[in-house]
Amino acid sequence: MKKNKLFAVGIGPGGEEHMTQKALKVLEEADIIIGYTAYIELVKKIFPEKEYIATAMKKEIERCKIAVEQSLEGKTVAMVSSGDSGIYGMAGILLQLVNAQKEAIDFEVIPGVTAANAAAAILGAPLMHDFSVISLSDLMTPLDLIMKRVECSAEGDFVICLYNPKSKKRTDYITKAAEIVGKYRSENTPVGIVRNAGREDESSEIVSLKDIDKANIDMFTIVIIGNSQSYIENGKIITPRGYKL
Ligand code: SAH
């Protein structure tokens, strides 16, 4: 009998040590592994003998369609996303495509460590209280709505994690977001910036909100803006939860 098995696998932020046991097991059992070229290179190092299909960035729909087609041929297919596949990854579109098929596909999402908690661990403990996660990419979301979410999060005193903070075309959205947050929070609010968390060239810095423009931010970076209570101690950010020591 055909298996028609499809997994959306979050492979975590970087190397093998950040993958879950379950993700490794699913990749090991897959007949074919599909994903964006950079992530496929990473997985190839762990499972060199597998069959792979790598596609370029911005080819998400094409890539997902290939994954669905392959699973309909009876193969066990693993589609990899960095971090968690359900957070700005491929899980949603895969599920939509699976639902649109006449033939049943057994679909499963395997969670992974997302950039926000990988970065938080490097920065100290910035996510100890309520936080929001916002992507500054306006490829598929209107910029007004993105900035409204930034504003509401700032007003609600959420710690704010900004994914996709900057690209070659979008250079000033992070400045705009920081300005909005500055209406509600001190200019000295700690901001953690982590580039390539969990990867070989990982780097991080902590600046204050007013200096966000001086920081080195690109599309491999995640930015975490503290809430009104967050502070820096011994080079780490702490967002206190309210425990009395
Ligand atoms: N599914 C991924 C997010 C994909 S969106 C996840 O759960 O982590 C791509 C954005 O995620 C990047 O622009 C960057 O802001 C962030 N990101 C992903 N991996 C990262 C890493 N290792 N270090 C820092 N930021 C990362």
mmCIF file with all atom_site columns, C-alpha atoms in Angstrom, residues 66-244:
data_model
loop_
_atom_site.group_PDB
_atom_site.id
_atom_site.type_symbol
_atom_site.label_atom_id
_atom_site.label_alt_id
_atom_site.label_comp_id
_atom_site.label_asym_id
_atom_site.label_entity_id
_atom_site.label_seq_id
_atom_site.pdbx_PDB_ins_code
_atom_site.Cartn_x
_atom_site.Cartn_y
_atom_site.Cartn_z
_atom_site.occupancy
_atom_site.B_iso_or_equiv
_atom_site.pdbx_formal_charge
_atom_site.auth_seq_id
_atom_site.auth_comp_id
_atom_site.auth_asym_id
_atom_site.auth_atom_id
_atom_site.pdbx_PDB_model_num
ATOM 1   C CA . ILE A 1 66  ? 7.049  19.130 -5.373 1.00 0.00 ? 66  ILE A CA 1
ATOM 2   C CA . ALA A 1 67  ? 6.878  17.826 -1.797 1.00 0.00 ? 67  ALA A CA 1
ATOM 3   C CA . VAL A 1 68  ? 3.165  17.028 -2.141 1.00 0.00 ? 68  VAL A CA 1
ATOM 4   C CA . GLU A 1 69  ? 3.675  15.359 -5.553 1.00 0.00 ? 69  GLU A CA 1
ATOM 5   C CA . GLN A 1 70  ? 6.479  13.223 -4.181 1.00 0.00 ? 70  GLN A CA 1
ATOM 6   C CA . SER A 1 71  ? 4.379  12.083 -1.236 1.00 0.00 ? 71  SER A CA 1
ATOM 7   C CA . LEU A 1 72  ? 1.514  11.214 -3.632 1.00 0.00 ? 72  LEU A CA 1
ATOM 8   C CA . GLU A 1 73  ? 3.933  8.833  -5.354 1.00 0.00 ? 73  GLU A CA 1
ATOM 9   C CA . GLY A 1 74  ? 4.000  6.899  -2.099 1.00 0.00 ? 74  GLY A CA 1
ATOM 10  C CA . LYS A 1 75  ? 7.262  8.234  -0.735 1.00 0.00 ? 75  LYS A CA 1
ATOM 11  C CA . THR A 1 76  ? 7.939  9.429  2.786  1.00 0.00 ? 76  THR A CA 1
ATOM 12  C CA . VAL A 1 77  ? 8.836  13.071 2.252  1.00 0.00 ? 77  VAL A CA 1
ATOM 13  C CA . ALA A 1 78  ? 10.441 15.501 4.699  1.00 0.00 ? 78  ALA A CA 1
ATOM 14  C CA . MET A 1 79  ? 10.205 19.183 3.868  1.00 0.00 ? 79  MET A CA 1
ATOM 15  C CA . VAL A 1 80  ? 12.654 21.157 6.000  1.00 0.00 ? 80  VAL A CA 1
ATOM 16  C CA . SER A 1 81  ? 12.351 24.701 7.320  1.00 0.00 ? 81  SER A CA 1
ATOM 17  C CA . SER A 1 82  ? 14.861 26.478 9.507  1.00 0.00 ? 82  SER A CA 1
ATOM 18  C CA . GLY A 1 83  ? 13.793 27.021 13.096 1.00 0.00 ? 83  GLY A CA 1
ATOM 19  C CA . ASP A 1 84  ? 10.187 25.924 13.442 1.00 0.00 ? 84  ASP A CA 1
ATOM 20  C CA . SER A 1 85  ? 8.313  25.093 10.254 1.00 0.00 ? 85  SER A CA 1
ATOM 21  C CA . GLY A 1 86  ? 5.110  26.581 11.676 1.00 0.00 ? 86  GLY A CA 1
ATOM 22  C CA . ILE A 1 87  ? 6.709  29.999 12.314 1.00 0.00 ? 87  ILE A CA 1
ATOM 23  C CA . TYR A 1 88  ? 7.188  31.851 9.009  1.00 0.00 ? 88  TYR A CA 1
ATOM 24  C CA . GLY A 1 89  ? 7.974  28.415 7.570  1.00 0.00 ? 89  GLY A CA 1
ATOM 25  C CA . MET A 1 90  ? 6.360  25.916 5.232  1.00 0.00 ? 90  MET A CA 1
ATOM 26  C CA . ALA A 1 91  ? 3.872  24.103 7.505  1.00 0.00 ? 91  ALA A CA 1
ATOM 27  C CA . GLY A 1 92  ? 0.862  26.304 6.669  1.00 0.00 ? 92  GLY A CA 1
ATOM 28  C CA . ILE A 1 93  ? 1.169  26.213 2.899  1.00 0.00 ? 93  ILE A CA 1
ATOM 29  C CA . LEU A 1 94  ? 1.873  22.466 2.951  1.00 0.00 ? 94  LEU A CA 1
ATOM 30  C CA . LEU A 1 95  ? -1.273 21.852 4.993  1.00 0.00 ? 95  LEU A CA 1
ATOM 31  C CA . GLN A 1 96  ? -3.311 23.940 2.548  1.00 0.00 ? 96  GLN A CA 1
ATOM 32  C CA . LEU A 1 97  ? -1.918 21.982 -0.395 1.00 0.00 ? 97  LEU A CA 1
ATOM 33  C CA . VAL A 1 98  ? -2.509 18.658 1.376  1.00 0.00 ? 98  VAL A CA 1
ATOM 34  C CA . ASN A 1 99  ? -6.130 19.637 2.079  1.00 0.00 ? 99  ASN A CA 1
ATOM 35  C CA . ALA A 1 100 ? -6.615 20.482 -1.604 1.00 0.00 ? 100 ALA A CA 1
ATOM 36  C CA . GLN A 1 101 ? -5.663 16.931 -2.772 1.00 0.00 ? 101 GLN A CA 1
ATOM 37  C CA . LYS A 1 102 ? -8.255 14.291 -3.630 1.00 0.00 ? 102 LYS A CA 1
ATOM 38  C CA . GLU A 1 103 ? -5.986 11.551 -2.381 1.00 0.00 ? 103 GLU A CA 1
ATOM 39  C CA . ALA A 1 104 ? -5.265 11.420 1.357  1.00 0.00 ? 104 ALA A CA 1
ATOM 40  C CA . ILE A 1 105 ? -1.796 12.390 2.571  1.00 0.00 ? 105 ILE A CA 1
ATOM 41  C CA . ASP A 1 106 ? -0.701 11.663 6.101  1.00 0.00 ? 106 ASP A CA 1
ATOM 42  C CA . PHE A 1 107 ? 0.763  15.037 7.123  1.00 0.00 ? 107 PHE A CA 1
ATOM 43  C CA . GLU A 1 108 ? 2.674  15.800 10.308 1.00 0.00 ? 108 GLU A CA 1
ATOM 44  C CA . VAL A 1 109 ? 4.448  18.885 11.638 1.00 0.00 ? 109 VAL A CA 1
ATOM 45  C CA . ILE A 1 110 ? 7.644  18.303 13.618 1.00 0.00 ? 110 ILE A CA 1
ATOM 46  C CA . PRO A 1 111 ? 8.395  21.343 15.804 1.00 0.00 ? 111 PRO A CA 1
ATOM 47  C CA . GLY A 1 112 ? 11.828 22.960 15.975 1.00 0.00 ? 112 GLY A CA 1
ATOM 48  C CA . VAL A 1 113 ? 13.679 25.556 18.032 1.00 0.00 ? 113 VAL A CA 1
ATOM 49  C CA . THR A 1 114 ? 12.699 28.894 16.511 1.00 0.00 ? 114 THR A CA 1
ATOM 50  C CA . ALA A 1 115 ? 15.081 31.852 16.091 1.00 0.00 ? 115 ALA A CA 1
ATOM 51  C CA . ALA A 1 116 ? 13.413 33.731 18.971 1.00 0.00 ? 116 ALA A CA 1
ATOM 52  C CA . ASN A 1 117 ? 14.219 31.207 21.656 1.00 0.00 ? 117 ASN A CA 1
ATOM 53  C CA . ALA A 1 118 ? 17.628 30.356 20.190 1.00 0.00 ? 118 ALA A CA 1
ATOM 54  C CA . ALA A 1 119 ? 18.482 34.075 20.328 1.00 0.00 ? 119 ALA A CA 1
ATOM 55  C CA . ALA A 1 120 ? 16.924 34.558 23.766 1.00 0.00 ? 120 ALA A CA 1
ATOM 56  C CA . ALA A 1 121 ? 19.200 31.870 25.190 1.00 0.00 ? 121 ALA A CA 1
ATOM 57  C CA . ILE A 1 122 ? 22.246 33.706 23.819 1.00 0.00 ? 122 ILE A CA 1
ATOM 58  C CA . LEU A 1 123 ? 21.070 37.074 25.163 1.00 0.00 ? 123 LEU A CA 1
ATOM 59  C CA . GLY A 1 124 ? 20.260 35.849 28.681 1.00 0.00 ? 124 GLY A CA 1
ATOM 60  C CA . ALA A 1 125 ? 16.586 35.739 29.674 1.00 0.00 ? 125 ALA A CA 1
ATOM 61  C CA . PRO A 1 126 ? 14.738 38.411 27.694 1.00 0.00 ? 126 PRO A CA 1
ATOM 62  C CA . LEU A 1 127 ? 11.552 36.397 27.054 1.00 0.00 ? 127 LEU A CA 1
ATOM 63  C CA . MET A 1 128 ? 10.634 35.716 30.681 1.00 0.00 ? 128 MET A CA 1
ATOM 64  C CA . HIS A 1 129 ? 7.425  37.663 30.298 1.00 0.00 ? 129 HIS A CA 1
ATOM 65  C CA . ASP A 1 130 ? 4.767  38.090 27.614 1.00 0.00 ? 130 ASP A CA 1
ATOM 66  C CA . PHE A 1 131 ? 6.214  38.664 24.180 1.00 0.00 ? 131 PHE A CA 1
ATOM 67  C CA . SER A 1 132 ? 5.065  39.170 20.629 1.00 0.00 ? 132 SER A CA 1
ATOM 68  C CA . VAL A 1 133 ? 6.635  37.905 17.425 1.00 0.00 ? 133 VAL A CA 1
ATOM 69  C CA . ILE A 1 134 ? 6.453  40.135 14.360 1.00 0.00 ? 134 ILE A CA 1
ATOM 70  C CA . SER A 1 135 ? 7.977  39.771 10.913 1.00 0.00 ? 135 SER A CA 1
ATOM 71  C CA . LEU A 1 136 ? 8.989  43.067 9.312  1.00 0.00 ? 136 LEU A CA 1
ATOM 72  C CA . SER A 1 137 ? 8.779  41.540 5.844  1.00 0.00 ? 137 SER A CA 1
ATOM 73  C CA . ASP A 1 138 ? 6.025  43.222 3.836  1.00 0.00 ? 138 ASP A CA 1
ATOM 74  C CA . LEU A 1 139 ? 6.260  40.784 0.926  1.00 0.00 ? 139 LEU A CA 1
ATOM 75  C CA . MET A 1 140 ? 2.933  39.310 1.960  1.00 0.00 ? 140 MET A CA 1
ATOM 76  C CA . THR A 1 141 ? 1.686  41.568 4.762  1.00 0.00 ? 141 THR A CA 1
ATOM 77  C CA . PRO A 1 142 ? 0.833  45.258 4.261  1.00 0.00 ? 142 PRO A CA 1
ATOM 78  C CA . LEU A 1 143 ? 3.339  47.526 5.975  1.00 0.00 ? 143 LEU A CA 1
ATOM 79  C CA . ASP A 1 144 ? 0.552  49.438 7.789  1.00 0.00 ? 144 ASP A CA 1
ATOM 80  C CA . LEU A 1 145 ? -0.618 46.255 9.465  1.00 0.00 ? 145 LEU A CA 1
ATOM 81  C CA . ILE A 1 146 ? 2.946  45.321 10.465 1.00 0.00 ? 146 ILE A CA 1
ATOM 82  C CA . MET A 1 147 ? 3.501  48.720 12.066 1.00 0.00 ? 147 MET A CA 1
ATOM 83  C CA . LYS A 1 148 ? 0.098  48.572 13.766 1.00 0.00 ? 148 LYS A CA 1
ATOM 84  C CA . ARG A 1 149 ? 1.143  45.280 15.361 1.00 0.00 ? 149 ARG A CA 1
ATOM 85  C CA . VAL A 1 150 ? 4.406  46.875 16.485 1.00 0.00 ? 150 VAL A CA 1
ATOM 86  C CA . GLU A 1 151 ? 2.452  49.772 17.979 1.00 0.00 ? 151 GLU A CA 1
ATOM 87  C CA . CYS A 1 152 ? -0.065 47.533 19.787 1.00 0.00 ? 152 CYS A CA 1
ATOM 88  C CA . SER A 1 153 ? 2.748  45.357 21.152 1.00 0.00 ? 153 SER A CA 1
ATOM 89  C CA . ALA A 1 154 ? 4.610  48.455 22.335 1.00 0.00 ? 154 ALA A CA 1
ATOM 90  C CA . GLU A 1 155 ? 1.497  49.855 23.974 1.00 0.00 ? 155 GLU A CA 1
ATOM 91  C CA . GLY A 1 156 ? 0.802  46.499 25.628 1.00 0.00 ? 156 GLY A CA 1
ATOM 92  C CA . ASP A 1 157 ? 4.386  46.414 26.980 1.00 0.00 ? 157 ASP A CA 1
ATOM 93  C CA . PHE A 1 158 ? 5.212  43.137 25.254 1.00 0.00 ? 158 PHE A CA 1
ATOM 94  C CA . VAL A 1 159 ? 8.813  42.139 24.691 1.00 0.00 ? 159 VAL A CA 1
ATOM 95  C CA . ILE A 1 160 ? 9.000  42.263 20.885 1.00 0.00 ? 160 ILE A CA 1
ATOM 96  C CA . CYS A 1 161 ? 10.838 39.748 18.678 1.00 0.00 ? 161 CYS A CA 1
ATOM 97  C CA . LEU A 1 162 ? 11.379 41.074 15.165 1.00 0.00 ? 162 LEU A CA 1
ATOM 98  C CA . TYR A 1 163 ? 11.972 38.468 12.464 1.00 0.00 ? 163 TYR A CA 1
ATOM 99  C CA . ASN A 1 164 ? 13.106 39.566 8.979  1.00 0.00 ? 164 ASN A CA 1
ATOM 100 C CA . PRO A 1 165 ? 14.227 42.911 10.427 1.00 0.00 ? 165 PRO A CA 1
ATOM 101 C CA . LYS A 1 166 ? 16.086 44.130 7.355  1.00 0.00 ? 166 LYS A CA 1
ATOM 102 C CA . SER A 1 167 ? 16.784 43.149 3.775  1.00 0.00 ? 167 SER A CA 1
ATOM 103 C CA . LYS A 1 168 ? 18.625 44.893 0.954  1.00 0.00 ? 168 LYS A CA 1
ATOM 104 C CA . LYS A 1 169 ? 15.364 46.550 -0.123 1.00 0.00 ? 169 LYS A CA 1
ATOM 105 C CA . ARG A 1 170 ? 13.843 47.085 3.320  1.00 0.00 ? 170 ARG A CA 1
ATOM 106 C CA . THR A 1 171 ? 16.462 49.038 5.214  1.00 0.00 ? 171 THR A CA 1
ATOM 107 C CA . ASP A 1 172 ? 14.406 51.490 7.250  1.00 0.00 ? 172 ASP A CA 1
ATOM 108 C CA . TYR A 1 173 ? 11.522 49.395 8.646  1.00 0.00 ? 173 TYR A CA 1
ATOM 109 C CA . ILE A 1 174 ? 13.551 48.568 11.752 1.00 0.00 ? 174 ILE A CA 1
ATOM 110 C CA . THR A 1 175 ? 14.170 52.294 12.310 1.00 0.00 ? 175 THR A CA 1
ATOM 111 C CA . LYS A 1 176 ? 10.440 52.957 11.963 1.00 0.00 ? 176 LYS A CA 1
ATOM 112 C CA . ALA A 1 177 ? 9.582  50.101 14.342 1.00 0.00 ? 177 ALA A CA 1
ATOM 113 C CA . ALA A 1 178 ? 12.081 51.422 16.916 1.00 0.00 ? 178 ALA A CA 1
ATOM 114 C CA . GLU A 1 179 ? 10.562 54.907 16.641 1.00 0.00 ? 179 GLU A CA 1
ATOM 115 C CA . ILE A 1 180 ? 7.099  53.507 17.350 1.00 0.00 ? 180 ILE A CA 1
ATOM 116 C CA . VAL A 1 181 ? 8.343  51.523 20.361 1.00 0.00 ? 181 VAL A CA 1
ATOM 117 C CA . GLY A 1 182 ? 10.138 54.679 21.565 1.00 0.00 ? 182 GLY A CA 1
ATOM 118 C CA . LYS A 1 183 ? 6.765  56.413 21.976 1.00 0.00 ? 183 LYS A CA 1
ATOM 119 C CA . TYR A 1 184 ? 5.968  53.972 24.791 1.00 0.00 ? 184 TYR A CA 1
ATOM 120 C CA . ARG A 1 185 ? 9.365  52.946 26.209 1.00 0.00 ? 185 ARG A CA 1
ATOM 121 C CA . SER A 1 186 ? 12.557 54.568 27.409 1.00 0.00 ? 186 SER A CA 1
ATOM 122 C CA . GLU A 1 187 ? 15.269 55.178 24.818 1.00 0.00 ? 187 GLU A CA 1
ATOM 123 C CA . ASN A 1 188 ? 17.502 53.075 27.070 1.00 0.00 ? 188 ASN A CA 1
ATOM 124 C CA . THR A 1 189 ? 15.366 49.947 26.683 1.00 0.00 ? 189 THR A CA 1
ATOM 125 C CA . PRO A 1 190 ? 17.723 47.019 26.020 1.00 0.00 ? 190 PRO A CA 1
ATOM 126 C CA . VAL A 1 191 ? 17.685 45.559 22.524 1.00 0.00 ? 191 VAL A CA 1
ATOM 127 C CA . GLY A 1 192 ? 19.326 42.214 21.803 1.00 0.00 ? 192 GLY A CA 1
ATOM 128 C CA . ILE A 1 193 ? 20.551 41.542 18.299 1.00 0.00 ? 193 ILE A CA 1
ATOM 129 C CA . VAL A 1 194 ? 21.594 38.034 17.322 1.00 0.00 ? 194 VAL A CA 1
ATOM 130 C CA . ARG A 1 195 ? 22.973 37.081 13.944 1.00 0.00 ? 195 ARG A CA 1
ATOM 131 C CA . ASN A 1 196 ? 23.147 33.456 12.800 1.00 0.00 ? 196 ASN A CA 1
ATOM 132 C CA . ALA A 1 197 ? 22.149 31.987 16.164 1.00 0.00 ? 197 ALA A CA 1
ATOM 133 C CA . GLY A 1 198 ? 23.446 28.438 16.540 1.00 0.00 ? 198 GLY A CA 1
ATOM 134 C CA . ARG A 1 199 ? 25.537 28.652 13.373 1.00 0.00 ? 199 ARG A CA 1
ATOM 135 C CA . GLU A 1 200 ? 29.302 28.790 12.917 1.00 0.00 ? 200 GLU A CA 1
ATOM 136 C CA . ASP A 1 201 ? 29.443 32.569 12.495 1.00 0.00 ? 201 ASP A CA 1
ATOM 137 C CA . GLU A 1 202 ? 27.052 33.381 15.329 1.00 0.00 ? 202 GLU A CA 1
ATOM 138 C CA . SER A 1 203 ? 27.373 36.880 16.767 1.00 0.00 ? 203 SER A CA 1
ATOM 139 C CA . SER A 1 204 ? 25.350 39.008 19.138 1.00 0.00 ? 204 SER A CA 1
ATOM 140 C CA . GLU A 1 205 ? 25.254 42.446 20.670 1.00 0.00 ? 205 GLU A CA 1
ATOM 141 C CA . ILE A 1 206 ? 23.114 44.345 23.127 1.00 0.00 ? 206 ILE A CA 1
ATOM 142 C CA . VAL A 1 207 ? 22.364 48.010 22.456 1.00 0.00 ? 207 VAL A CA 1
ATOM 143 C CA . SER A 1 208 ? 19.812 50.496 23.718 1.00 0.00 ? 208 SER A CA 1
ATOM 144 C CA . LEU A 1 209 ? 16.717 51.373 21.714 1.00 0.00 ? 209 LEU A CA 1
ATOM 145 C CA . LYS A 1 210 ? 18.133 54.747 20.683 1.00 0.00 ? 210 LYS A CA 1
ATOM 146 C CA . ASP A 1 211 ? 21.195 53.073 19.135 1.00 0.00 ? 211 ASP A CA 1
ATOM 147 C CA . ILE A 1 212 ? 19.406 50.417 17.118 1.00 0.00 ? 212 ILE A CA 1
ATOM 148 C CA . ASP A 1 213 ? 20.452 52.063 13.829 1.00 0.00 ? 213 ASP A CA 1
ATOM 149 C CA . LYS A 1 214 ? 24.119 51.714 14.697 1.00 0.00 ? 214 LYS A CA 1
ATOM 150 C CA . ALA A 1 215 ? 23.818 47.941 15.062 1.00 0.00 ? 215 ALA A CA 1
ATOM 151 C CA . ASN A 1 216 ? 24.717 45.450 12.365 1.00 0.00 ? 216 ASN A CA 1
ATOM 152 C CA . ILE A 1 217 ? 21.310 44.107 11.301 1.00 0.00 ? 217 ILE A CA 1
ATOM 153 C CA . ASP A 1 218 ? 20.512 42.035 8.210  1.00 0.00 ? 218 ASP A CA 1
ATOM 154 C CA . MET A 1 219 ? 18.261 39.196 7.104  1.00 0.00 ? 219 MET A CA 1
ATOM 155 C CA . PHE A 1 220 ? 20.214 36.643 9.166  1.00 0.00 ? 220 PHE A CA 1
ATOM 156 C CA . THR A 1 221 ? 19.488 38.617 12.310 1.00 0.00 ? 221 THR A CA 1
ATOM 157 C CA . ILE A 1 222 ? 16.709 38.598 14.876 1.00 0.00 ? 222 ILE A CA 1
ATOM 158 C CA . VAL A 1 223 ? 16.044 41.621 17.083 1.00 0.00 ? 223 VAL A CA 1
ATOM 159 C CA . ILE A 1 224 ? 14.552 41.339 20.565 1.00 0.00 ? 224 ILE A CA 1
ATOM 160 C CA . ILE A 1 225 ? 13.340 44.590 22.160 1.00 0.00 ? 225 ILE A CA 1
ATOM 161 C CA . GLY A 1 226 ? 12.900 44.402 25.928 1.00 0.00 ? 226 GLY A CA 1
ATOM 162 C CA . ASN A 1 227 ? 9.772  45.549 27.767 1.00 0.00 ? 227 ASN A CA 1
ATOM 163 C CA . SER A 1 228 ? 9.654  48.457 30.238 1.00 0.00 ? 228 SER A CA 1
ATOM 164 C CA . GLN A 1 229 ? 11.155 46.259 32.986 1.00 0.00 ? 229 GLN A CA 1
ATOM 165 C CA . SER A 1 230 ? 13.964 44.602 30.994 1.00 0.00 ? 230 SER A CA 1
ATOM 166 C CA . TYR A 1 231 ? 17.500 45.465 32.058 1.00 0.00 ? 231 TYR A CA 1
ATOM 167 C CA . ILE A 1 232 ? 21.106 44.558 31.314 1.00 0.00 ? 232 ILE A CA 1
ATOM 168 C CA . GLU A 1 233 ? 23.301 42.880 33.924 1.00 0.00 ? 233 GLU A CA 1
ATOM 169 C CA . ASN A 1 234 ? 26.718 41.325 33.361 1.00 0.00 ? 234 ASN A CA 1
ATOM 170 C CA . GLY A 1 235 ? 26.259 41.625 29.623 1.00 0.00 ? 235 GLY A CA 1
ATOM 171 C CA . LYS A 1 236 ? 22.926 39.776 29.512 1.00 0.00 ? 236 LYS A CA 1
ATOM 172 C CA . ILE A 1 237 ? 19.330 40.944 29.213 1.00 0.00 ? 237 ILE A CA 1
ATOM 173 C CA . ILE A 1 238 ? 16.895 40.033 31.966 1.00 0.00 ? 238 ILE A CA 1
ATOM 174 C CA . THR A 1 239 ? 13.157 40.615 31.757 1.00 0.00 ? 239 THR A CA 1
ATOM 175 C CA . PRO A 1 240 ? 12.041 40.063 35.351 1.00 0.00 ? 240 PRO A CA 1
ATOM 176 C CA . ARG A 1 241 ? 8.929  38.030 35.871 1.00 0.00 ? 241 ARG A CA 1
ATOM 177 C CA . GLY A 1 242 ? 8.220  39.441 39.302 1.00 0.00 ? 242 GLY A CA 1
ATOM 178 C CA . TYR A 1 243 ? 9.745  36.866 41.648 1.00 0.00 ? 243 TYR A CA 1
ATOM 179 C CA . LYS A 1 244 ? 10.970 38.416 44.900 1.00 0.00 ? 244 LYS A CA 1
#
